[in-house]
PDB file of C-alpha atoms and ligand atoms in Angstrom:
ATOM      1  CA  UNK M1100     -18.505 -11.827   8.922  1.00 67.00           C
ATOM      2  CA  UNK M1101     -16.906  -8.924  10.721  1.00 88.00           C
ATOM      3  CA  UNK M1102     -13.371 -10.180  11.291  1.00 93.00           C
ATOM      4  CA  UNK M1103     -12.038  -6.630  11.707  1.00 97.00           C
ATOM      5  CA  UNK M1104     -14.767  -5.347  14.003  1.00 96.00           C
ATOM      6  CA  UNK M1105     -13.399  -2.514  16.147  1.00 91.00           C
ATOM      7  CA  UNK M1106     -10.015  -2.587  14.400  1.00 98.00           C
ATOM      8  CA  UNK M1107      -8.705   0.795  13.293  1.00 98.00           C
ATOM      9  CA  UNK M1108      -7.075   0.696   9.859  1.00 98.00           C
ATOM     10  CA  UNK M1109      -5.157   3.439   8.083  1.00 99.00           C
ATOM     11  CA  UNK M1110      -4.822   3.056   4.314  1.00 99.00           C
ATOM     12  CA  UNK M1111      -2.442   5.543   2.715  1.00 98.00           C
ATOM     13  CA  UNK M1112      -3.369   6.461  -0.831  1.00 98.00           C
ATOM     14  CA  UNK M1113      -6.840   5.155  -0.023  1.00 98.00           C
ATOM     15  CA  UNK M1114      -8.681   7.770  -2.058  1.00 97.00           C
ATOM     16  CA  UNK M1115      -8.364   6.054  -5.447  1.00 96.00           C
ATOM     17  CA  UNK M1116      -7.354   2.906  -7.278  1.00 95.00           C
ATOM     18  CA  UNK M1117      -6.364  -0.178  -5.333  1.00 98.00           C
ATOM     19  CA  UNK M1118      -6.177   1.731  -2.041  1.00 98.00           C
ATOM     20  CA  UNK M1119      -9.873   2.498  -2.335  1.00 98.00           C
ATOM     21  CA  UNK M1120     -10.579  -1.241  -2.695  1.00 98.00           C
ATOM     22  CA  UNK M1121      -8.637  -1.928   0.535  1.00 98.00           C
ATOM     23  CA  UNK M1122     -10.683   0.748   2.337  1.00 98.00           C
ATOM     24  CA  UNK M1123     -13.982  -0.704   1.140  1.00 98.00           C
ATOM     25  CA  UNK M1124     -12.873  -4.261   1.909  1.00 98.00           C
ATOM     26  CA  UNK M1125     -11.875  -3.474   5.491  1.00 98.00           C
ATOM     27  CA  UNK M1126     -15.032  -1.432   6.065  1.00 98.00           C
ATOM     28  CA  UNK M1127     -17.172  -4.360   4.877  1.00 97.00           C
ATOM     29  CA  UNK M1128     -15.473  -6.531   7.474  1.00 97.00           C
ATOM     30  CA  UNK M1129     -16.355  -4.154  10.291  1.00 97.00           C
ATOM     31  CA  UNK M1130     -13.185  -2.051  10.571  1.00 98.00           C
ATOM     32  CA  UNK M1131     -13.058   1.694  11.113  1.00 98.00           C
ATOM     33  CA  UNK M1132     -11.066   2.982   8.173  1.00 98.00           C
ATOM     34  CA  UNK M1133      -8.933   6.092   7.952  1.00 98.00           C
ATOM     35  CA  UNK M1134      -8.597   7.061   4.305  1.00 98.00           C
ATOM     36  CA  UNK M1135      -5.288   8.933   4.206  1.00 98.00           C
ATOM     37  CA  UNK M1136      -4.397  10.547   0.912  1.00 98.00           C
ATOM     38  CA  UNK M1137      -2.734  13.628  -0.523  1.00 98.00           C
ATOM     39  CA  UNK M1138      -5.862  13.914  -2.684  1.00 97.00           C
ATOM     40  CA  UNK M1139      -8.180  15.209   0.031  1.00 98.00           C
ATOM     41  CA  UNK M1140     -11.322  15.279  -2.064  1.00 98.00           C
ATOM     42  CA  UNK M1141     -10.949  11.665  -3.188  1.00 98.00           C
ATOM     43  CA  UNK M1142     -10.244  10.564   0.385  1.00 98.00           C
ATOM     44  CA  UNK M1143     -13.320  12.431   1.592  1.00 98.00           C
ATOM     45  CA  UNK M1144     -15.526  10.754  -0.986  1.00 98.00           C
ATOM     46  CA  UNK M1145     -14.404   7.243  -0.024  1.00 98.00           C
ATOM     47  CA  UNK M1146     -14.560   7.970   3.720  1.00 98.00           C
ATOM     48  CA  UNK M1147     -18.104   9.289   3.394  1.00 98.00           C
ATOM     49  CA  UNK M1148     -19.206   6.145   1.590  1.00 98.00           C
ATOM     50  CA  UNK M1149     -17.809   3.783   4.206  1.00 98.00           C
ATOM     51  CA  UNK M1150     -18.494   5.865   7.301  1.00 97.00           C
ATOM     52  CA  UNK M1151     -14.764   6.268   7.863  1.00 98.00           C
ATOM     53  CA  UNK M1152     -12.476   9.227   8.349  1.00 98.00           C
ATOM     54  CA  UNK M1153     -10.541  11.151   5.701  1.00 98.00           C
ATOM     55  CA  UNK M1154      -7.170  12.680   6.458  1.00 98.00           C
ATOM     56  CA  UNK M1155      -5.087  14.643   4.009  1.00 98.00           C
ATOM     57  CA  UNK M1156      -1.499  13.435   4.263  1.00 98.00           C
ATOM     58  CA  UNK M1157       1.687  13.720   2.272  1.00 98.00           C
ATOM     59  CA  UNK M1158       3.480  10.519   3.237  1.00 98.00           C
ATOM     60  CA  UNK M1159       6.843  11.935   2.177  1.00 98.00           C
ATOM     61  CA  UNK M1160       6.564  14.585   4.907  1.00 98.00           C
ATOM     62  CA  UNK M1161       7.468  13.814   8.514  1.00 98.00           C
ATOM     63  CA  UNK M1162       5.175  16.409  10.109  1.00 98.00           C
ATOM     64  CA  UNK M1163       2.270  15.362   7.911  1.00 98.00           C
ATOM     65  CA  UNK M1164       2.585  11.640   8.742  1.00 99.00           C
ATOM     66  CA  UNK M1165       2.839  12.373  12.465  1.00 98.00           C
ATOM     67  CA  UNK M1166      -0.256  14.555  12.267  1.00 98.00           C
ATOM     68  CA  UNK M1167      -2.048  11.718  10.421  1.00 98.00           C
ATOM     69  CA  UNK M1168      -1.314   9.207  13.171  1.00 98.00           C
ATOM     70  CA  UNK M1169      -2.143  11.655  15.955  1.00 98.00           C
ATOM     71  CA  UNK M1170      -5.455  12.665  14.379  1.00 98.00           C
ATOM     72  CA  UNK M1171      -6.487   9.037  13.805  1.00 98.00           C
ATOM     73  CA  UNK M1172      -5.540   8.121  17.371  1.00 98.00           C
ATOM     74  CA  UNK M1173      -7.388  11.106  18.827  1.00 98.00           C
ATOM     75  CA  UNK M1174     -10.529  10.098  16.950  1.00 98.00           C
ATOM     76  CA  UNK M1175     -10.491   6.340  17.556  1.00 98.00           C
ATOM     77  CA  UNK M1176      -8.183   5.837  20.550  1.00 98.00           C
ATOM     78  CA  UNK M1177      -6.003   3.242  18.837  1.00 98.00           C
ATOM     79  CA  UNK M1178      -4.329   2.287  15.565  1.00 98.00           C
ATOM     80  CA  UNK M1179      -4.172  -1.416  14.710  1.00 98.00           C
ATOM     81  CA  UNK M1180      -3.375  -1.760  11.030  1.00 98.00           C
ATOM     82  CA  UNK M1181      -1.430   0.351   8.545  1.00 99.00           C
ATOM     83  CA  UNK M1182      -1.527  -0.339   4.808  1.00 99.00           C
ATOM     84  CA  UNK M1183       1.334   1.533   3.161  1.00 99.00           C
ATOM     85  CA  UNK M1184      -0.202   1.814  -0.283  1.00 98.00           C
ATOM     86  CA  UNK M1185       0.424   5.432  -1.371  1.00 98.00           C
ATOM     87  CA  UNK M1186       2.974   5.730  -4.136  1.00 98.00           C
ATOM     88  CA  UNK M1187       3.924   7.568  -7.256  1.00 96.00           C
ATOM     89  CA  UNK M1188       3.141   5.130  -9.979  1.00 86.00           C
ATOM     90  CA  UNK M1189       3.000   5.013 -13.787  1.00 67.00           C
ATOM     91  CA  UNK M1190      -0.130   7.127 -14.010  1.00 66.00           C
ATOM     92  CA  UNK M1191       2.100  10.060 -13.148  1.00 70.00           C
ATOM     93  CA  UNK M1192       5.418   8.523 -14.163  1.00 81.00           C
ATOM     94  CA  UNK M1193       5.599   8.296 -17.937  1.00 84.00           C
ATOM     95  CA  UNK M1194       7.885   5.464 -19.041  1.00 88.00           C
ATOM     96  CA  UNK M1195      11.297   6.601 -20.164  1.00 92.00           C
ATOM     97  CA  UNK M1196      14.792   5.206 -20.739  1.00 96.00           C
ATOM     98  CA  UNK M1197      16.701   5.085 -17.477  1.00 97.00           C
ATOM     99  CA  UNK M1198      19.285   7.617 -18.687  1.00 98.00           C
ATOM    100  CA  UNK M1199      16.493  10.185 -19.185  1.00 96.00           C
ATOM    101  CA  UNK M1200      15.210  10.126 -15.588  1.00 96.00           C
ATOM    102  CA  UNK M1201      15.790  13.580 -14.064  1.00 95.00           C
ATOM    103  CA  UNK M1202      17.461  13.460 -10.640  1.00 97.00           C
ATOM    104  CA  UNK M1203      14.555  15.437  -9.137  1.00 96.00           C
ATOM    105  CA  UNK M1204      12.084  12.817 -10.402  1.00 95.00           C
ATOM    106  CA  UNK M1205      14.246  10.000  -9.002  1.00 96.00           C
ATOM    107  CA  UNK M1206      14.347  11.756  -5.622  1.00 97.00           C
ATOM    108  CA  UNK M1207      10.602  12.433  -5.553  1.00 97.00           C
ATOM    109  CA  UNK M1208       9.802   8.779  -6.300  1.00 97.00           C
ATOM    110  CA  UNK M1209      12.094   7.658  -3.479  1.00 98.00           C
ATOM    111  CA  UNK M1210      10.648  10.300  -1.149  1.00 98.00           C
ATOM    112  CA  UNK M1211       7.059   9.132  -1.629  1.00 98.00           C
ATOM    113  CA  UNK M1212       7.482   5.414  -2.290  1.00 98.00           C
ATOM    114  CA  UNK M1213      10.242   4.600   0.204  1.00 98.00           C
ATOM    115  CA  UNK M1214      10.571   7.415   2.733  1.00 98.00           C
ATOM    116  CA  UNK M1215       6.760   7.541   2.820  1.00 98.00           C
ATOM    117  CA  UNK M1216       6.597   3.937   4.055  1.00 99.00           C
ATOM    118  CA  UNK M1217       9.289   4.612   6.660  1.00 99.00           C
ATOM    119  CA  UNK M1218       7.592   7.785   7.912  1.00 99.00           C
ATOM    120  CA  UNK M1219       4.029   6.440   8.027  1.00 99.00           C
ATOM    121  CA  UNK M1220       5.216   3.286   9.827  1.00 99.00           C
ATOM    122  CA  UNK M1221       7.244   5.308  12.314  1.00 98.00           C
ATOM    123  CA  UNK M1222       4.303   7.634  12.948  1.00 99.00           C
ATOM    124  CA  UNK M1223       1.885   4.828  13.878  1.00 98.00           C
ATOM    125  CA  UNK M1224       4.482   2.769  15.749  1.00 98.00           C
ATOM    126  CA  UNK M1225       4.044   4.342  19.241  1.00 98.00           C
ATOM    127  CA  UNK M1226       0.287   3.680  19.084  1.00 98.00           C
ATOM    128  CA  UNK M1227       0.762   0.042  18.050  1.00 98.00           C
ATOM    129  CA  UNK M1228       3.473  -0.390  20.659  1.00 98.00           C
ATOM    130  CA  UNK M1229       1.236   0.851  23.464  1.00 97.00           C
ATOM    131  CA  UNK M1230      -1.146  -2.057  22.781  1.00 97.00           C
ATOM    132  CA  UNK M1231       1.599  -4.569  21.851  1.00 98.00           C
ATOM    133  CA  UNK M1232      -0.305  -5.360  18.659  1.00 98.00           C
ATOM    134  CA  UNK M1233       0.004  -4.120  15.135  1.00 98.00           C
ATOM    135  CA  UNK M1234      -0.012  -5.054  11.483  1.00 98.00           C
ATOM    136  CA  UNK M1235       1.923  -3.184   8.821  1.00 99.00           C
ATOM    137  CA  UNK M1236       1.327  -4.214   5.215  1.00 99.00           C
ATOM    138  CA  UNK M1237       3.556  -2.639   2.589  1.00 99.00           C
ATOM    139  CA  UNK M1238       2.571  -2.564  -1.053  1.00 98.00           C
ATOM    140  CA  UNK M1239       5.493  -3.423  -3.316  1.00 98.00           C
ATOM    141  CA  UNK M1240       5.144  -4.650  -6.924  1.00 98.00           C
ATOM    142  CA  UNK M1241       5.927  -7.679  -9.100  1.00 97.00           C
ATOM    143  CA  UNK M1242       8.144  -5.307 -11.078  1.00 96.00           C
ATOM    144  CA  UNK M1243      10.609  -5.586  -8.181  1.00 98.00           C
ATOM    145  CA  UNK M1244      10.730  -9.374  -8.685  1.00 97.00           C
ATOM    146  CA  UNK M1245      10.891  -9.524 -12.470  1.00 96.00           C
ATOM    147  CA  UNK M1246      12.536  -6.227 -13.384  1.00 96.00           C
ATOM    148  CA  UNK M1247      10.881  -4.182 -16.120  1.00 93.00           C
ATOM    149  CA  UNK M1248      12.242  -1.453 -18.361  1.00 94.00           C
ATOM    150  CA  UNK M1249      10.857   2.071 -18.485  1.00 93.00           C
ATOM    151  CA  UNK M1250      10.717   3.199 -14.877  1.00 93.00           C
ATOM    152  CA  UNK M1251      13.910   2.340 -13.085  1.00 97.00           C
ATOM    153  CA  UNK M1252      13.211   4.619 -10.122  1.00 97.00           C
ATOM    154  CA  UNK M1253       9.774   3.092  -9.512  1.00 97.00           C
ATOM    155  CA  UNK M1254      11.076  -0.483  -9.656  1.00 97.00           C
ATOM    156  CA  UNK M1255      14.028   0.387  -7.414  1.00 98.00           C
ATOM    157  CA  UNK M1256      11.627   1.969  -4.915  1.00 98.00           C
ATOM    158  CA  UNK M1257       9.420  -1.133  -4.862  1.00 98.00           C
ATOM    159  CA  UNK M1258      12.462  -3.383  -4.361  1.00 98.00           C
ATOM    160  CA  UNK M1259      13.490  -1.171  -1.440  1.00 98.00           C
ATOM    161  CA  UNK M1260      10.130  -1.905   0.158  1.00 98.00           C
ATOM    162  CA  UNK M1261      10.984  -5.610   0.302  1.00 98.00           C
ATOM    163  CA  UNK M1262      14.218  -4.933   2.210  1.00 98.00           C
ATOM    164  CA  UNK M1263      12.480  -2.454   4.465  1.00 98.00           C
ATOM    165  CA  UNK M1264       9.759  -5.020   5.203  1.00 99.00           C
ATOM    166  CA  UNK M1265      12.270  -7.695   6.225  1.00 98.00           C
ATOM    167  CA  UNK M1266      14.419  -5.444   8.382  1.00 98.00           C
ATOM    168  CA  UNK M1267      11.514  -3.714  10.107  1.00 98.00           C
ATOM    169  CA  UNK M1268       9.926  -7.109  10.815  1.00 98.00           C
ATOM    170  CA  UNK M1269      13.095  -8.091  12.689  1.00 98.00           C
ATOM    171  CA  UNK M1270      13.138  -4.831  14.660  1.00 98.00           C
ATOM    172  CA  UNK M1271       9.571  -4.912  15.939  1.00 98.00           C
ATOM    173  CA  UNK M1272       8.449  -8.540  15.851  1.00 98.00           C
ATOM    174  CA  UNK M1273       9.098  -8.954  19.530  1.00 97.00           C
ATOM    175  CA  UNK M1274       6.532  -6.356  20.501  1.00 96.00           C
ATOM    176  CA  UNK M1275       3.670  -7.958  18.639  1.00 96.00           C
ATOM    177  CA  UNK M1276       3.834  -6.036  15.373  1.00 98.00           C
ATOM    178  CA  UNK M1277       4.104  -7.911  12.081  1.00 98.00           C
ATOM    179  CA  UNK M1278       5.365  -6.373   8.851  1.00 99.00           C
ATOM    180  CA  UNK M1279       4.637  -7.996   5.507  1.00 99.00           C
ATOM    181  CA  UNK M1280       4.494  -7.016   1.866  1.00 99.00           C
ATOM    182  CA  UNK M1281       2.233  -7.717  -1.084  1.00 98.00           C
ATOM    183  CA  UNK M1282       3.525  -7.574  -4.669  1.00 98.00           C
ATOM    184  CA  UNK M1283       0.676  -6.904  -7.103  1.00 98.00           C
ATOM    185  CA  UNK M1284       0.938  -7.548 -10.822  1.00 97.00           C
ATOM    186  CA  UNK M1285      -0.424  -5.040 -13.309  1.00 95.00           C
ATOM    187  CA  UNK M1286      -3.870  -4.057 -12.045  1.00 96.00           C
ATOM    188  CA  UNK M1287      -6.516  -2.646 -14.350  1.00 94.00           C
ATOM    189  CA  UNK M1288      -7.224   0.522 -12.377  1.00 92.00           C
ATOM    190  CA  UNK M1289      -8.605   3.574 -14.152  1.00 89.00           C
ATOM    191  CA  UNK M1290      -5.060   5.012 -14.102  1.00 87.00           C
ATOM    192  CA  UNK M1291      -3.521   1.929 -15.707  1.00 90.00           C
ATOM    193  CA  UNK M1292      -6.293   1.611 -18.276  1.00 89.00           C
ATOM    194  CA  UNK M1293      -5.716   5.169 -19.414  1.00 86.00           C
ATOM    195  CA  UNK M1294      -1.943   4.689 -19.708  1.00 85.00           C
ATOM    196  CA  UNK M1295      -1.613   1.186 -21.144  1.00 87.00           C
ATOM    197  CA  UNK M1296      -2.839   0.155 -24.567  1.00 89.00           C
ATOM    198  CA  UNK M1297      -5.401  -2.609 -24.805  1.00 91.00           C
ATOM    199  CA  UNK M1298      -2.732  -4.776 -26.493  1.00 92.00           C
ATOM    200  CA  UNK M1299      -0.361  -4.278 -23.555  1.00 89.00           C
ATOM    201  CA  UNK M1300      -3.078  -5.247 -21.072  1.00 92.00           C
ATOM    202  CA  UNK M1301      -4.021  -8.294 -23.163  1.00 94.00           C
ATOM    203  CA  UNK M1302      -0.333  -9.244 -23.314  1.00 93.00           C
ATOM    204  CA  UNK M1303      -0.282  -9.379 -19.501  1.00 93.00           C
ATOM    205  CA  UNK M1304      -3.420 -11.490 -19.501  1.00 97.00           C
ATOM    206  CA  UNK M1305      -1.805 -13.986 -21.884  1.00 97.00           C
ATOM    207  CA  UNK M1306       1.311 -14.250 -19.693  1.00 96.00           C
ATOM    208  CA  UNK M1307      -0.680 -15.177 -16.575  1.00 98.00           C
ATOM    209  CA  UNK M1308      -1.649 -18.659 -15.448  1.00 98.00           C
ATOM    210  CA  UNK M1309      -5.121 -17.280 -14.690  1.00 98.00           C
ATOM    211  CA  UNK M1310      -5.983 -15.600 -17.954  1.00 97.00           C
ATOM    212  CA  UNK M1311      -7.945 -12.527 -17.071  1.00 97.00           C
ATOM    213  CA  UNK M1312      -7.307  -8.936 -16.076  1.00 97.00           C
ATOM    214  CA  UNK M1313      -6.234  -8.303 -12.499  1.00 97.00           C
ATOM    215  CA  UNK M1314      -8.684  -6.083 -10.638  1.00 97.00           C
ATOM    216  CA  UNK M1315      -8.161  -4.002  -7.445  1.00 98.00           C
ATOM    217  CA  UNK M1316     -10.401  -6.440  -5.538  1.00 98.00           C
ATOM    218  CA  UNK M1317      -7.944  -9.257  -6.318  1.00 98.00           C
ATOM    219  CA  UNK M1318      -5.504  -7.696  -3.844  1.00 98.00           C
ATOM    220  CA  UNK M1319      -7.870  -7.262  -0.938  1.00 98.00           C
ATOM    221  CA  UNK M1320      -7.752 -10.851   0.341  1.00 98.00           C
ATOM    222  CA  UNK M1321      -3.944 -10.930   0.602  1.00 98.00           C
ATOM    223  CA  UNK M1322      -3.810  -7.627   2.470  1.00 98.00           C
ATOM    224  CA  UNK M1323      -6.600  -8.682   4.816  1.00 98.00           C
ATOM    225  CA  UNK M1324      -4.916 -12.002   5.494  1.00 98.00           C
ATOM    226  CA  UNK M1325      -1.715 -10.287   6.651  1.00 98.00           C
ATOM    227  CA  UNK M1326      -3.856  -7.927   8.751  1.00 98.00           C
ATOM    228  CA  UNK M1327      -5.776 -10.743  10.407  1.00 97.00           C
ATOM    229  CA  UNK M1328      -5.212 -12.815  13.531  1.00 95.00           C
ATOM    230  CA  UNK M1329      -4.659 -15.804  11.249  1.00 95.00           C
ATOM    231  CA  UNK M1330      -1.342 -14.328  10.119  1.00 97.00           C
ATOM    232  CA  UNK M1331      -0.105 -13.761  13.681  1.00 97.00           C
ATOM    233  CA  UNK M1332       3.074 -15.834  13.171  1.00 98.00           C
ATOM    234  CA  UNK M1333       3.936 -14.526   9.707  1.00 98.00           C
ATOM    235  CA  UNK M1334       6.258 -11.569   9.383  1.00 98.00           C
ATOM    236  CA  UNK M1335       8.909 -10.243   7.016  1.00 98.00           C
ATOM    237  CA  UNK M1336       7.269 -12.027   4.075  1.00 98.00           C
ATOM    238  CA  UNK M1337       6.110 -10.965   0.621  1.00 98.00           C
ATOM    239  CA  UNK M1338       3.093 -12.486  -1.071  1.00 98.00           C
ATOM    240  CA  UNK M1339       2.870 -12.195  -4.839  1.00 98.00           C
ATOM    241  CA  UNK M1340      -0.646 -11.633  -6.252  1.00 98.00           C
ATOM    242  CA  UNK M1341      -0.591 -11.560 -10.036  1.00 98.00           C
ATOM    243  CA  UNK M1342      -2.631 -14.478 -11.362  1.00 98.00           C
ATOM    244  CA  UNK M1343       0.439 -16.674 -11.620  1.00 98.00           C
ATOM    245  CA  UNK M1344       2.630 -14.586 -13.889  1.00 97.00           C
ATOM    246  CA  UNK M1345       5.807 -14.239 -11.836  1.00 96.00           C
ATOM    247  CA  UNK M1346       6.409 -17.464  -9.883  1.00 94.00           C
ATOM    248  CA  UNK M1347       8.040 -16.256  -6.710  1.00 79.00           C
TER     249      UNK M1347
HETATM  250  N1  NAD C2537      -1.936  -0.484 -10.442  1.00 60.74           N
HETATM  251  C1  NAD C2537      -1.002  -1.416 -10.616  1.00 60.74           C
HETATM  252  O1  NAD C2537      -0.934  -2.087 -11.635  1.00 60.74           O
HETATM  253  C2  NAD C2537      -0.004  -1.694  -9.516  1.00 60.74           C
HETATM  254  C3  NAD C2537       0.867  -2.787  -9.675  1.00 60.74           C
HETATM  255  C4  NAD C2537       1.789  -3.066  -8.690  1.00 60.74           C
HETATM  256  C5  NAD C2537       1.834  -2.279  -7.548  1.00 60.74           C
HETATM  257  N2  NAD C2537       0.976  -1.231  -7.442  1.00 60.74           N
HETATM  258  C6  NAD C2537       1.075  -0.435  -6.222  1.00 60.74           C
HETATM  259  O2  NAD C2537      -0.192  -0.385  -5.599  1.00 60.74           O
HETATM  260  C7  NAD C2537      -0.343   0.879  -4.948  1.00 60.74           C
HETATM  261  C8  NAD C2537      -1.601   1.568  -5.459  1.00 60.74           C
HETATM  262  O3  NAD C2537      -1.518   1.677  -6.844  1.00 60.74           O
HETATM  263  P1  NAD C2537      -2.678   2.345  -7.716  1.00 60.74           P
HETATM  264  O4  NAD C2537      -2.562   1.805  -9.072  1.00 60.74           O
HETATM  265  O5  NAD C2537      -3.970   2.264  -6.983  1.00 60.74           O
HETATM  266  O6  NAD C2537      -2.133   3.833  -7.756  1.00 60.74           O
HETATM  267  P2  NAD C2537      -2.929   5.216  -7.893  1.00 60.74           P
HETATM  268  O7  NAD C2537      -1.980   6.170  -8.525  1.00 60.74           O
HETATM  269  O8  NAD C2537      -4.260   4.994  -8.528  1.00 60.74           O
HETATM  270  O9  NAD C2537      -3.189   5.602  -6.372  1.00 60.74           O
HETATM  271  C9  NAD C2537      -2.138   6.054  -5.561  1.00 60.74           C
HETATM  272  C10 NAD C2537      -2.772   6.904  -4.475  1.00 60.74           C
HETATM  273  O10 NAD C2537      -1.695   7.413  -3.668  1.00 60.74           O
HETATM  274  C11 NAD C2537      -1.950   8.795  -3.444  1.00 60.74           C
HETATM  275  N3  NAD C2537      -0.675   9.492  -3.215  1.00 60.74           N
HETATM  276  C12 NAD C2537       0.264   9.802  -4.130  1.00 60.74           C
HETATM  277  N4  NAD C2537       1.259  10.478  -3.542  1.00 60.74           N
HETATM  278  C13 NAD C2537       0.948  10.580  -2.226  1.00 60.74           C
HETATM  279  C14 NAD C2537       1.573  11.180  -1.112  1.00 60.74           C
HETATM  280  N5  NAD C2537       2.745  11.825  -1.235  1.00 60.74           N
HETATM  281  N6  NAD C2537       0.966  11.095   0.090  1.00 60.74           N
HETATM  282  C15 NAD C2537      -0.229  10.461   0.230  1.00 60.74           C
HETATM  283  N7  NAD C2537      -0.886   9.909  -0.797  1.00 60.74           N
HETATM  284  C16 NAD C2537      -0.296   9.960  -2.015  1.00 60.74           C
HETATM  285  C17 NAD C2537      -2.650   9.280  -4.702  1.00 60.74           C
HETATM  286  O11 NAD C2537      -3.375  10.489  -4.477  1.00 60.74           O
HETATM  287  C18 NAD C2537      -3.547   8.101  -5.028  1.00 60.74           C
HETATM  288  O12 NAD C2537      -4.805   8.204  -4.373  1.00 60.74           O
HETATM  289  C19 NAD C2537       0.940   1.636  -5.210  1.00 60.74           C
HETATM  290  O13 NAD C2537       1.835   1.424  -4.148  1.00 60.74           O
HETATM  291  C20 NAD C2537       1.465   1.001  -6.471  1.00 60.74           C
HETATM  292  O14 NAD C2537       2.853   1.164  -6.599  1.00 60.74           O
HETATM  293  C21 NAD C2537       0.076  -0.915  -8.388  1.00 60.74           C
END
């Protein structure tokens, strides 16, 4: 099945972790994938594997996001789908009490995780608008639904994504662009495995209705659904994918 044949997809943060799984999933379904990541080497490796295109981007930077969209459009002539997946996440955000978060760290998390979604969406918008079709899928987190201690800035940034998703959906629904969010539970990426103890990961497993570890591939179906024609009348929504831990 090639349900995304000829669709052009940009995945930010597509060079590693869950973003890489989105890139591979879309490529398998016939899409042309732009792997956009601040880690240029990782993006290049994934793009090579899936016959896609790698672009180095810093999503927190306006000029960089505009260059990303322009370069993708120049190469493929259109942009259909944007997955706003890039974020600063626990792998580089050691857990700490909220009173110990330096202001600079708070600002950097907001710049990447929230401003990054705004800027990448705004950069692709003119190209989606010109075809009156587009899909924007924002990656939030179950932490925004349940609240967790240890990284207040991260959780606040992921909650902001839910508000952004709803408001942007209202602003651009009329021109054929949908905006939805996915909230993943704790995913056993290499980054998570190296930062969480085995006991902590097993604790998450026990709390789920489906008692196994969550893998990057578990997210791909939800993201693809929002990106597909089947979700044409769904916008401003958030779908929780965590094996039935948080009931949302
Ligand atoms: N792993 C989890 O358990 C989990 C749970 C809930 C939500 N999420 C969310 O899923 C997404 C992916 O998570 P992951 O675990 O794969 O993270 P990850 O840290 O493995 O990957 C994040 C990617 O984003 C890139 N990136 C970071 N800053 C960037 C910037 N300024 N510009 C462009 N790219 C940048 C990194 O280079 C990396 O490739 C994130 O939005 C994260 O918040 C992850």
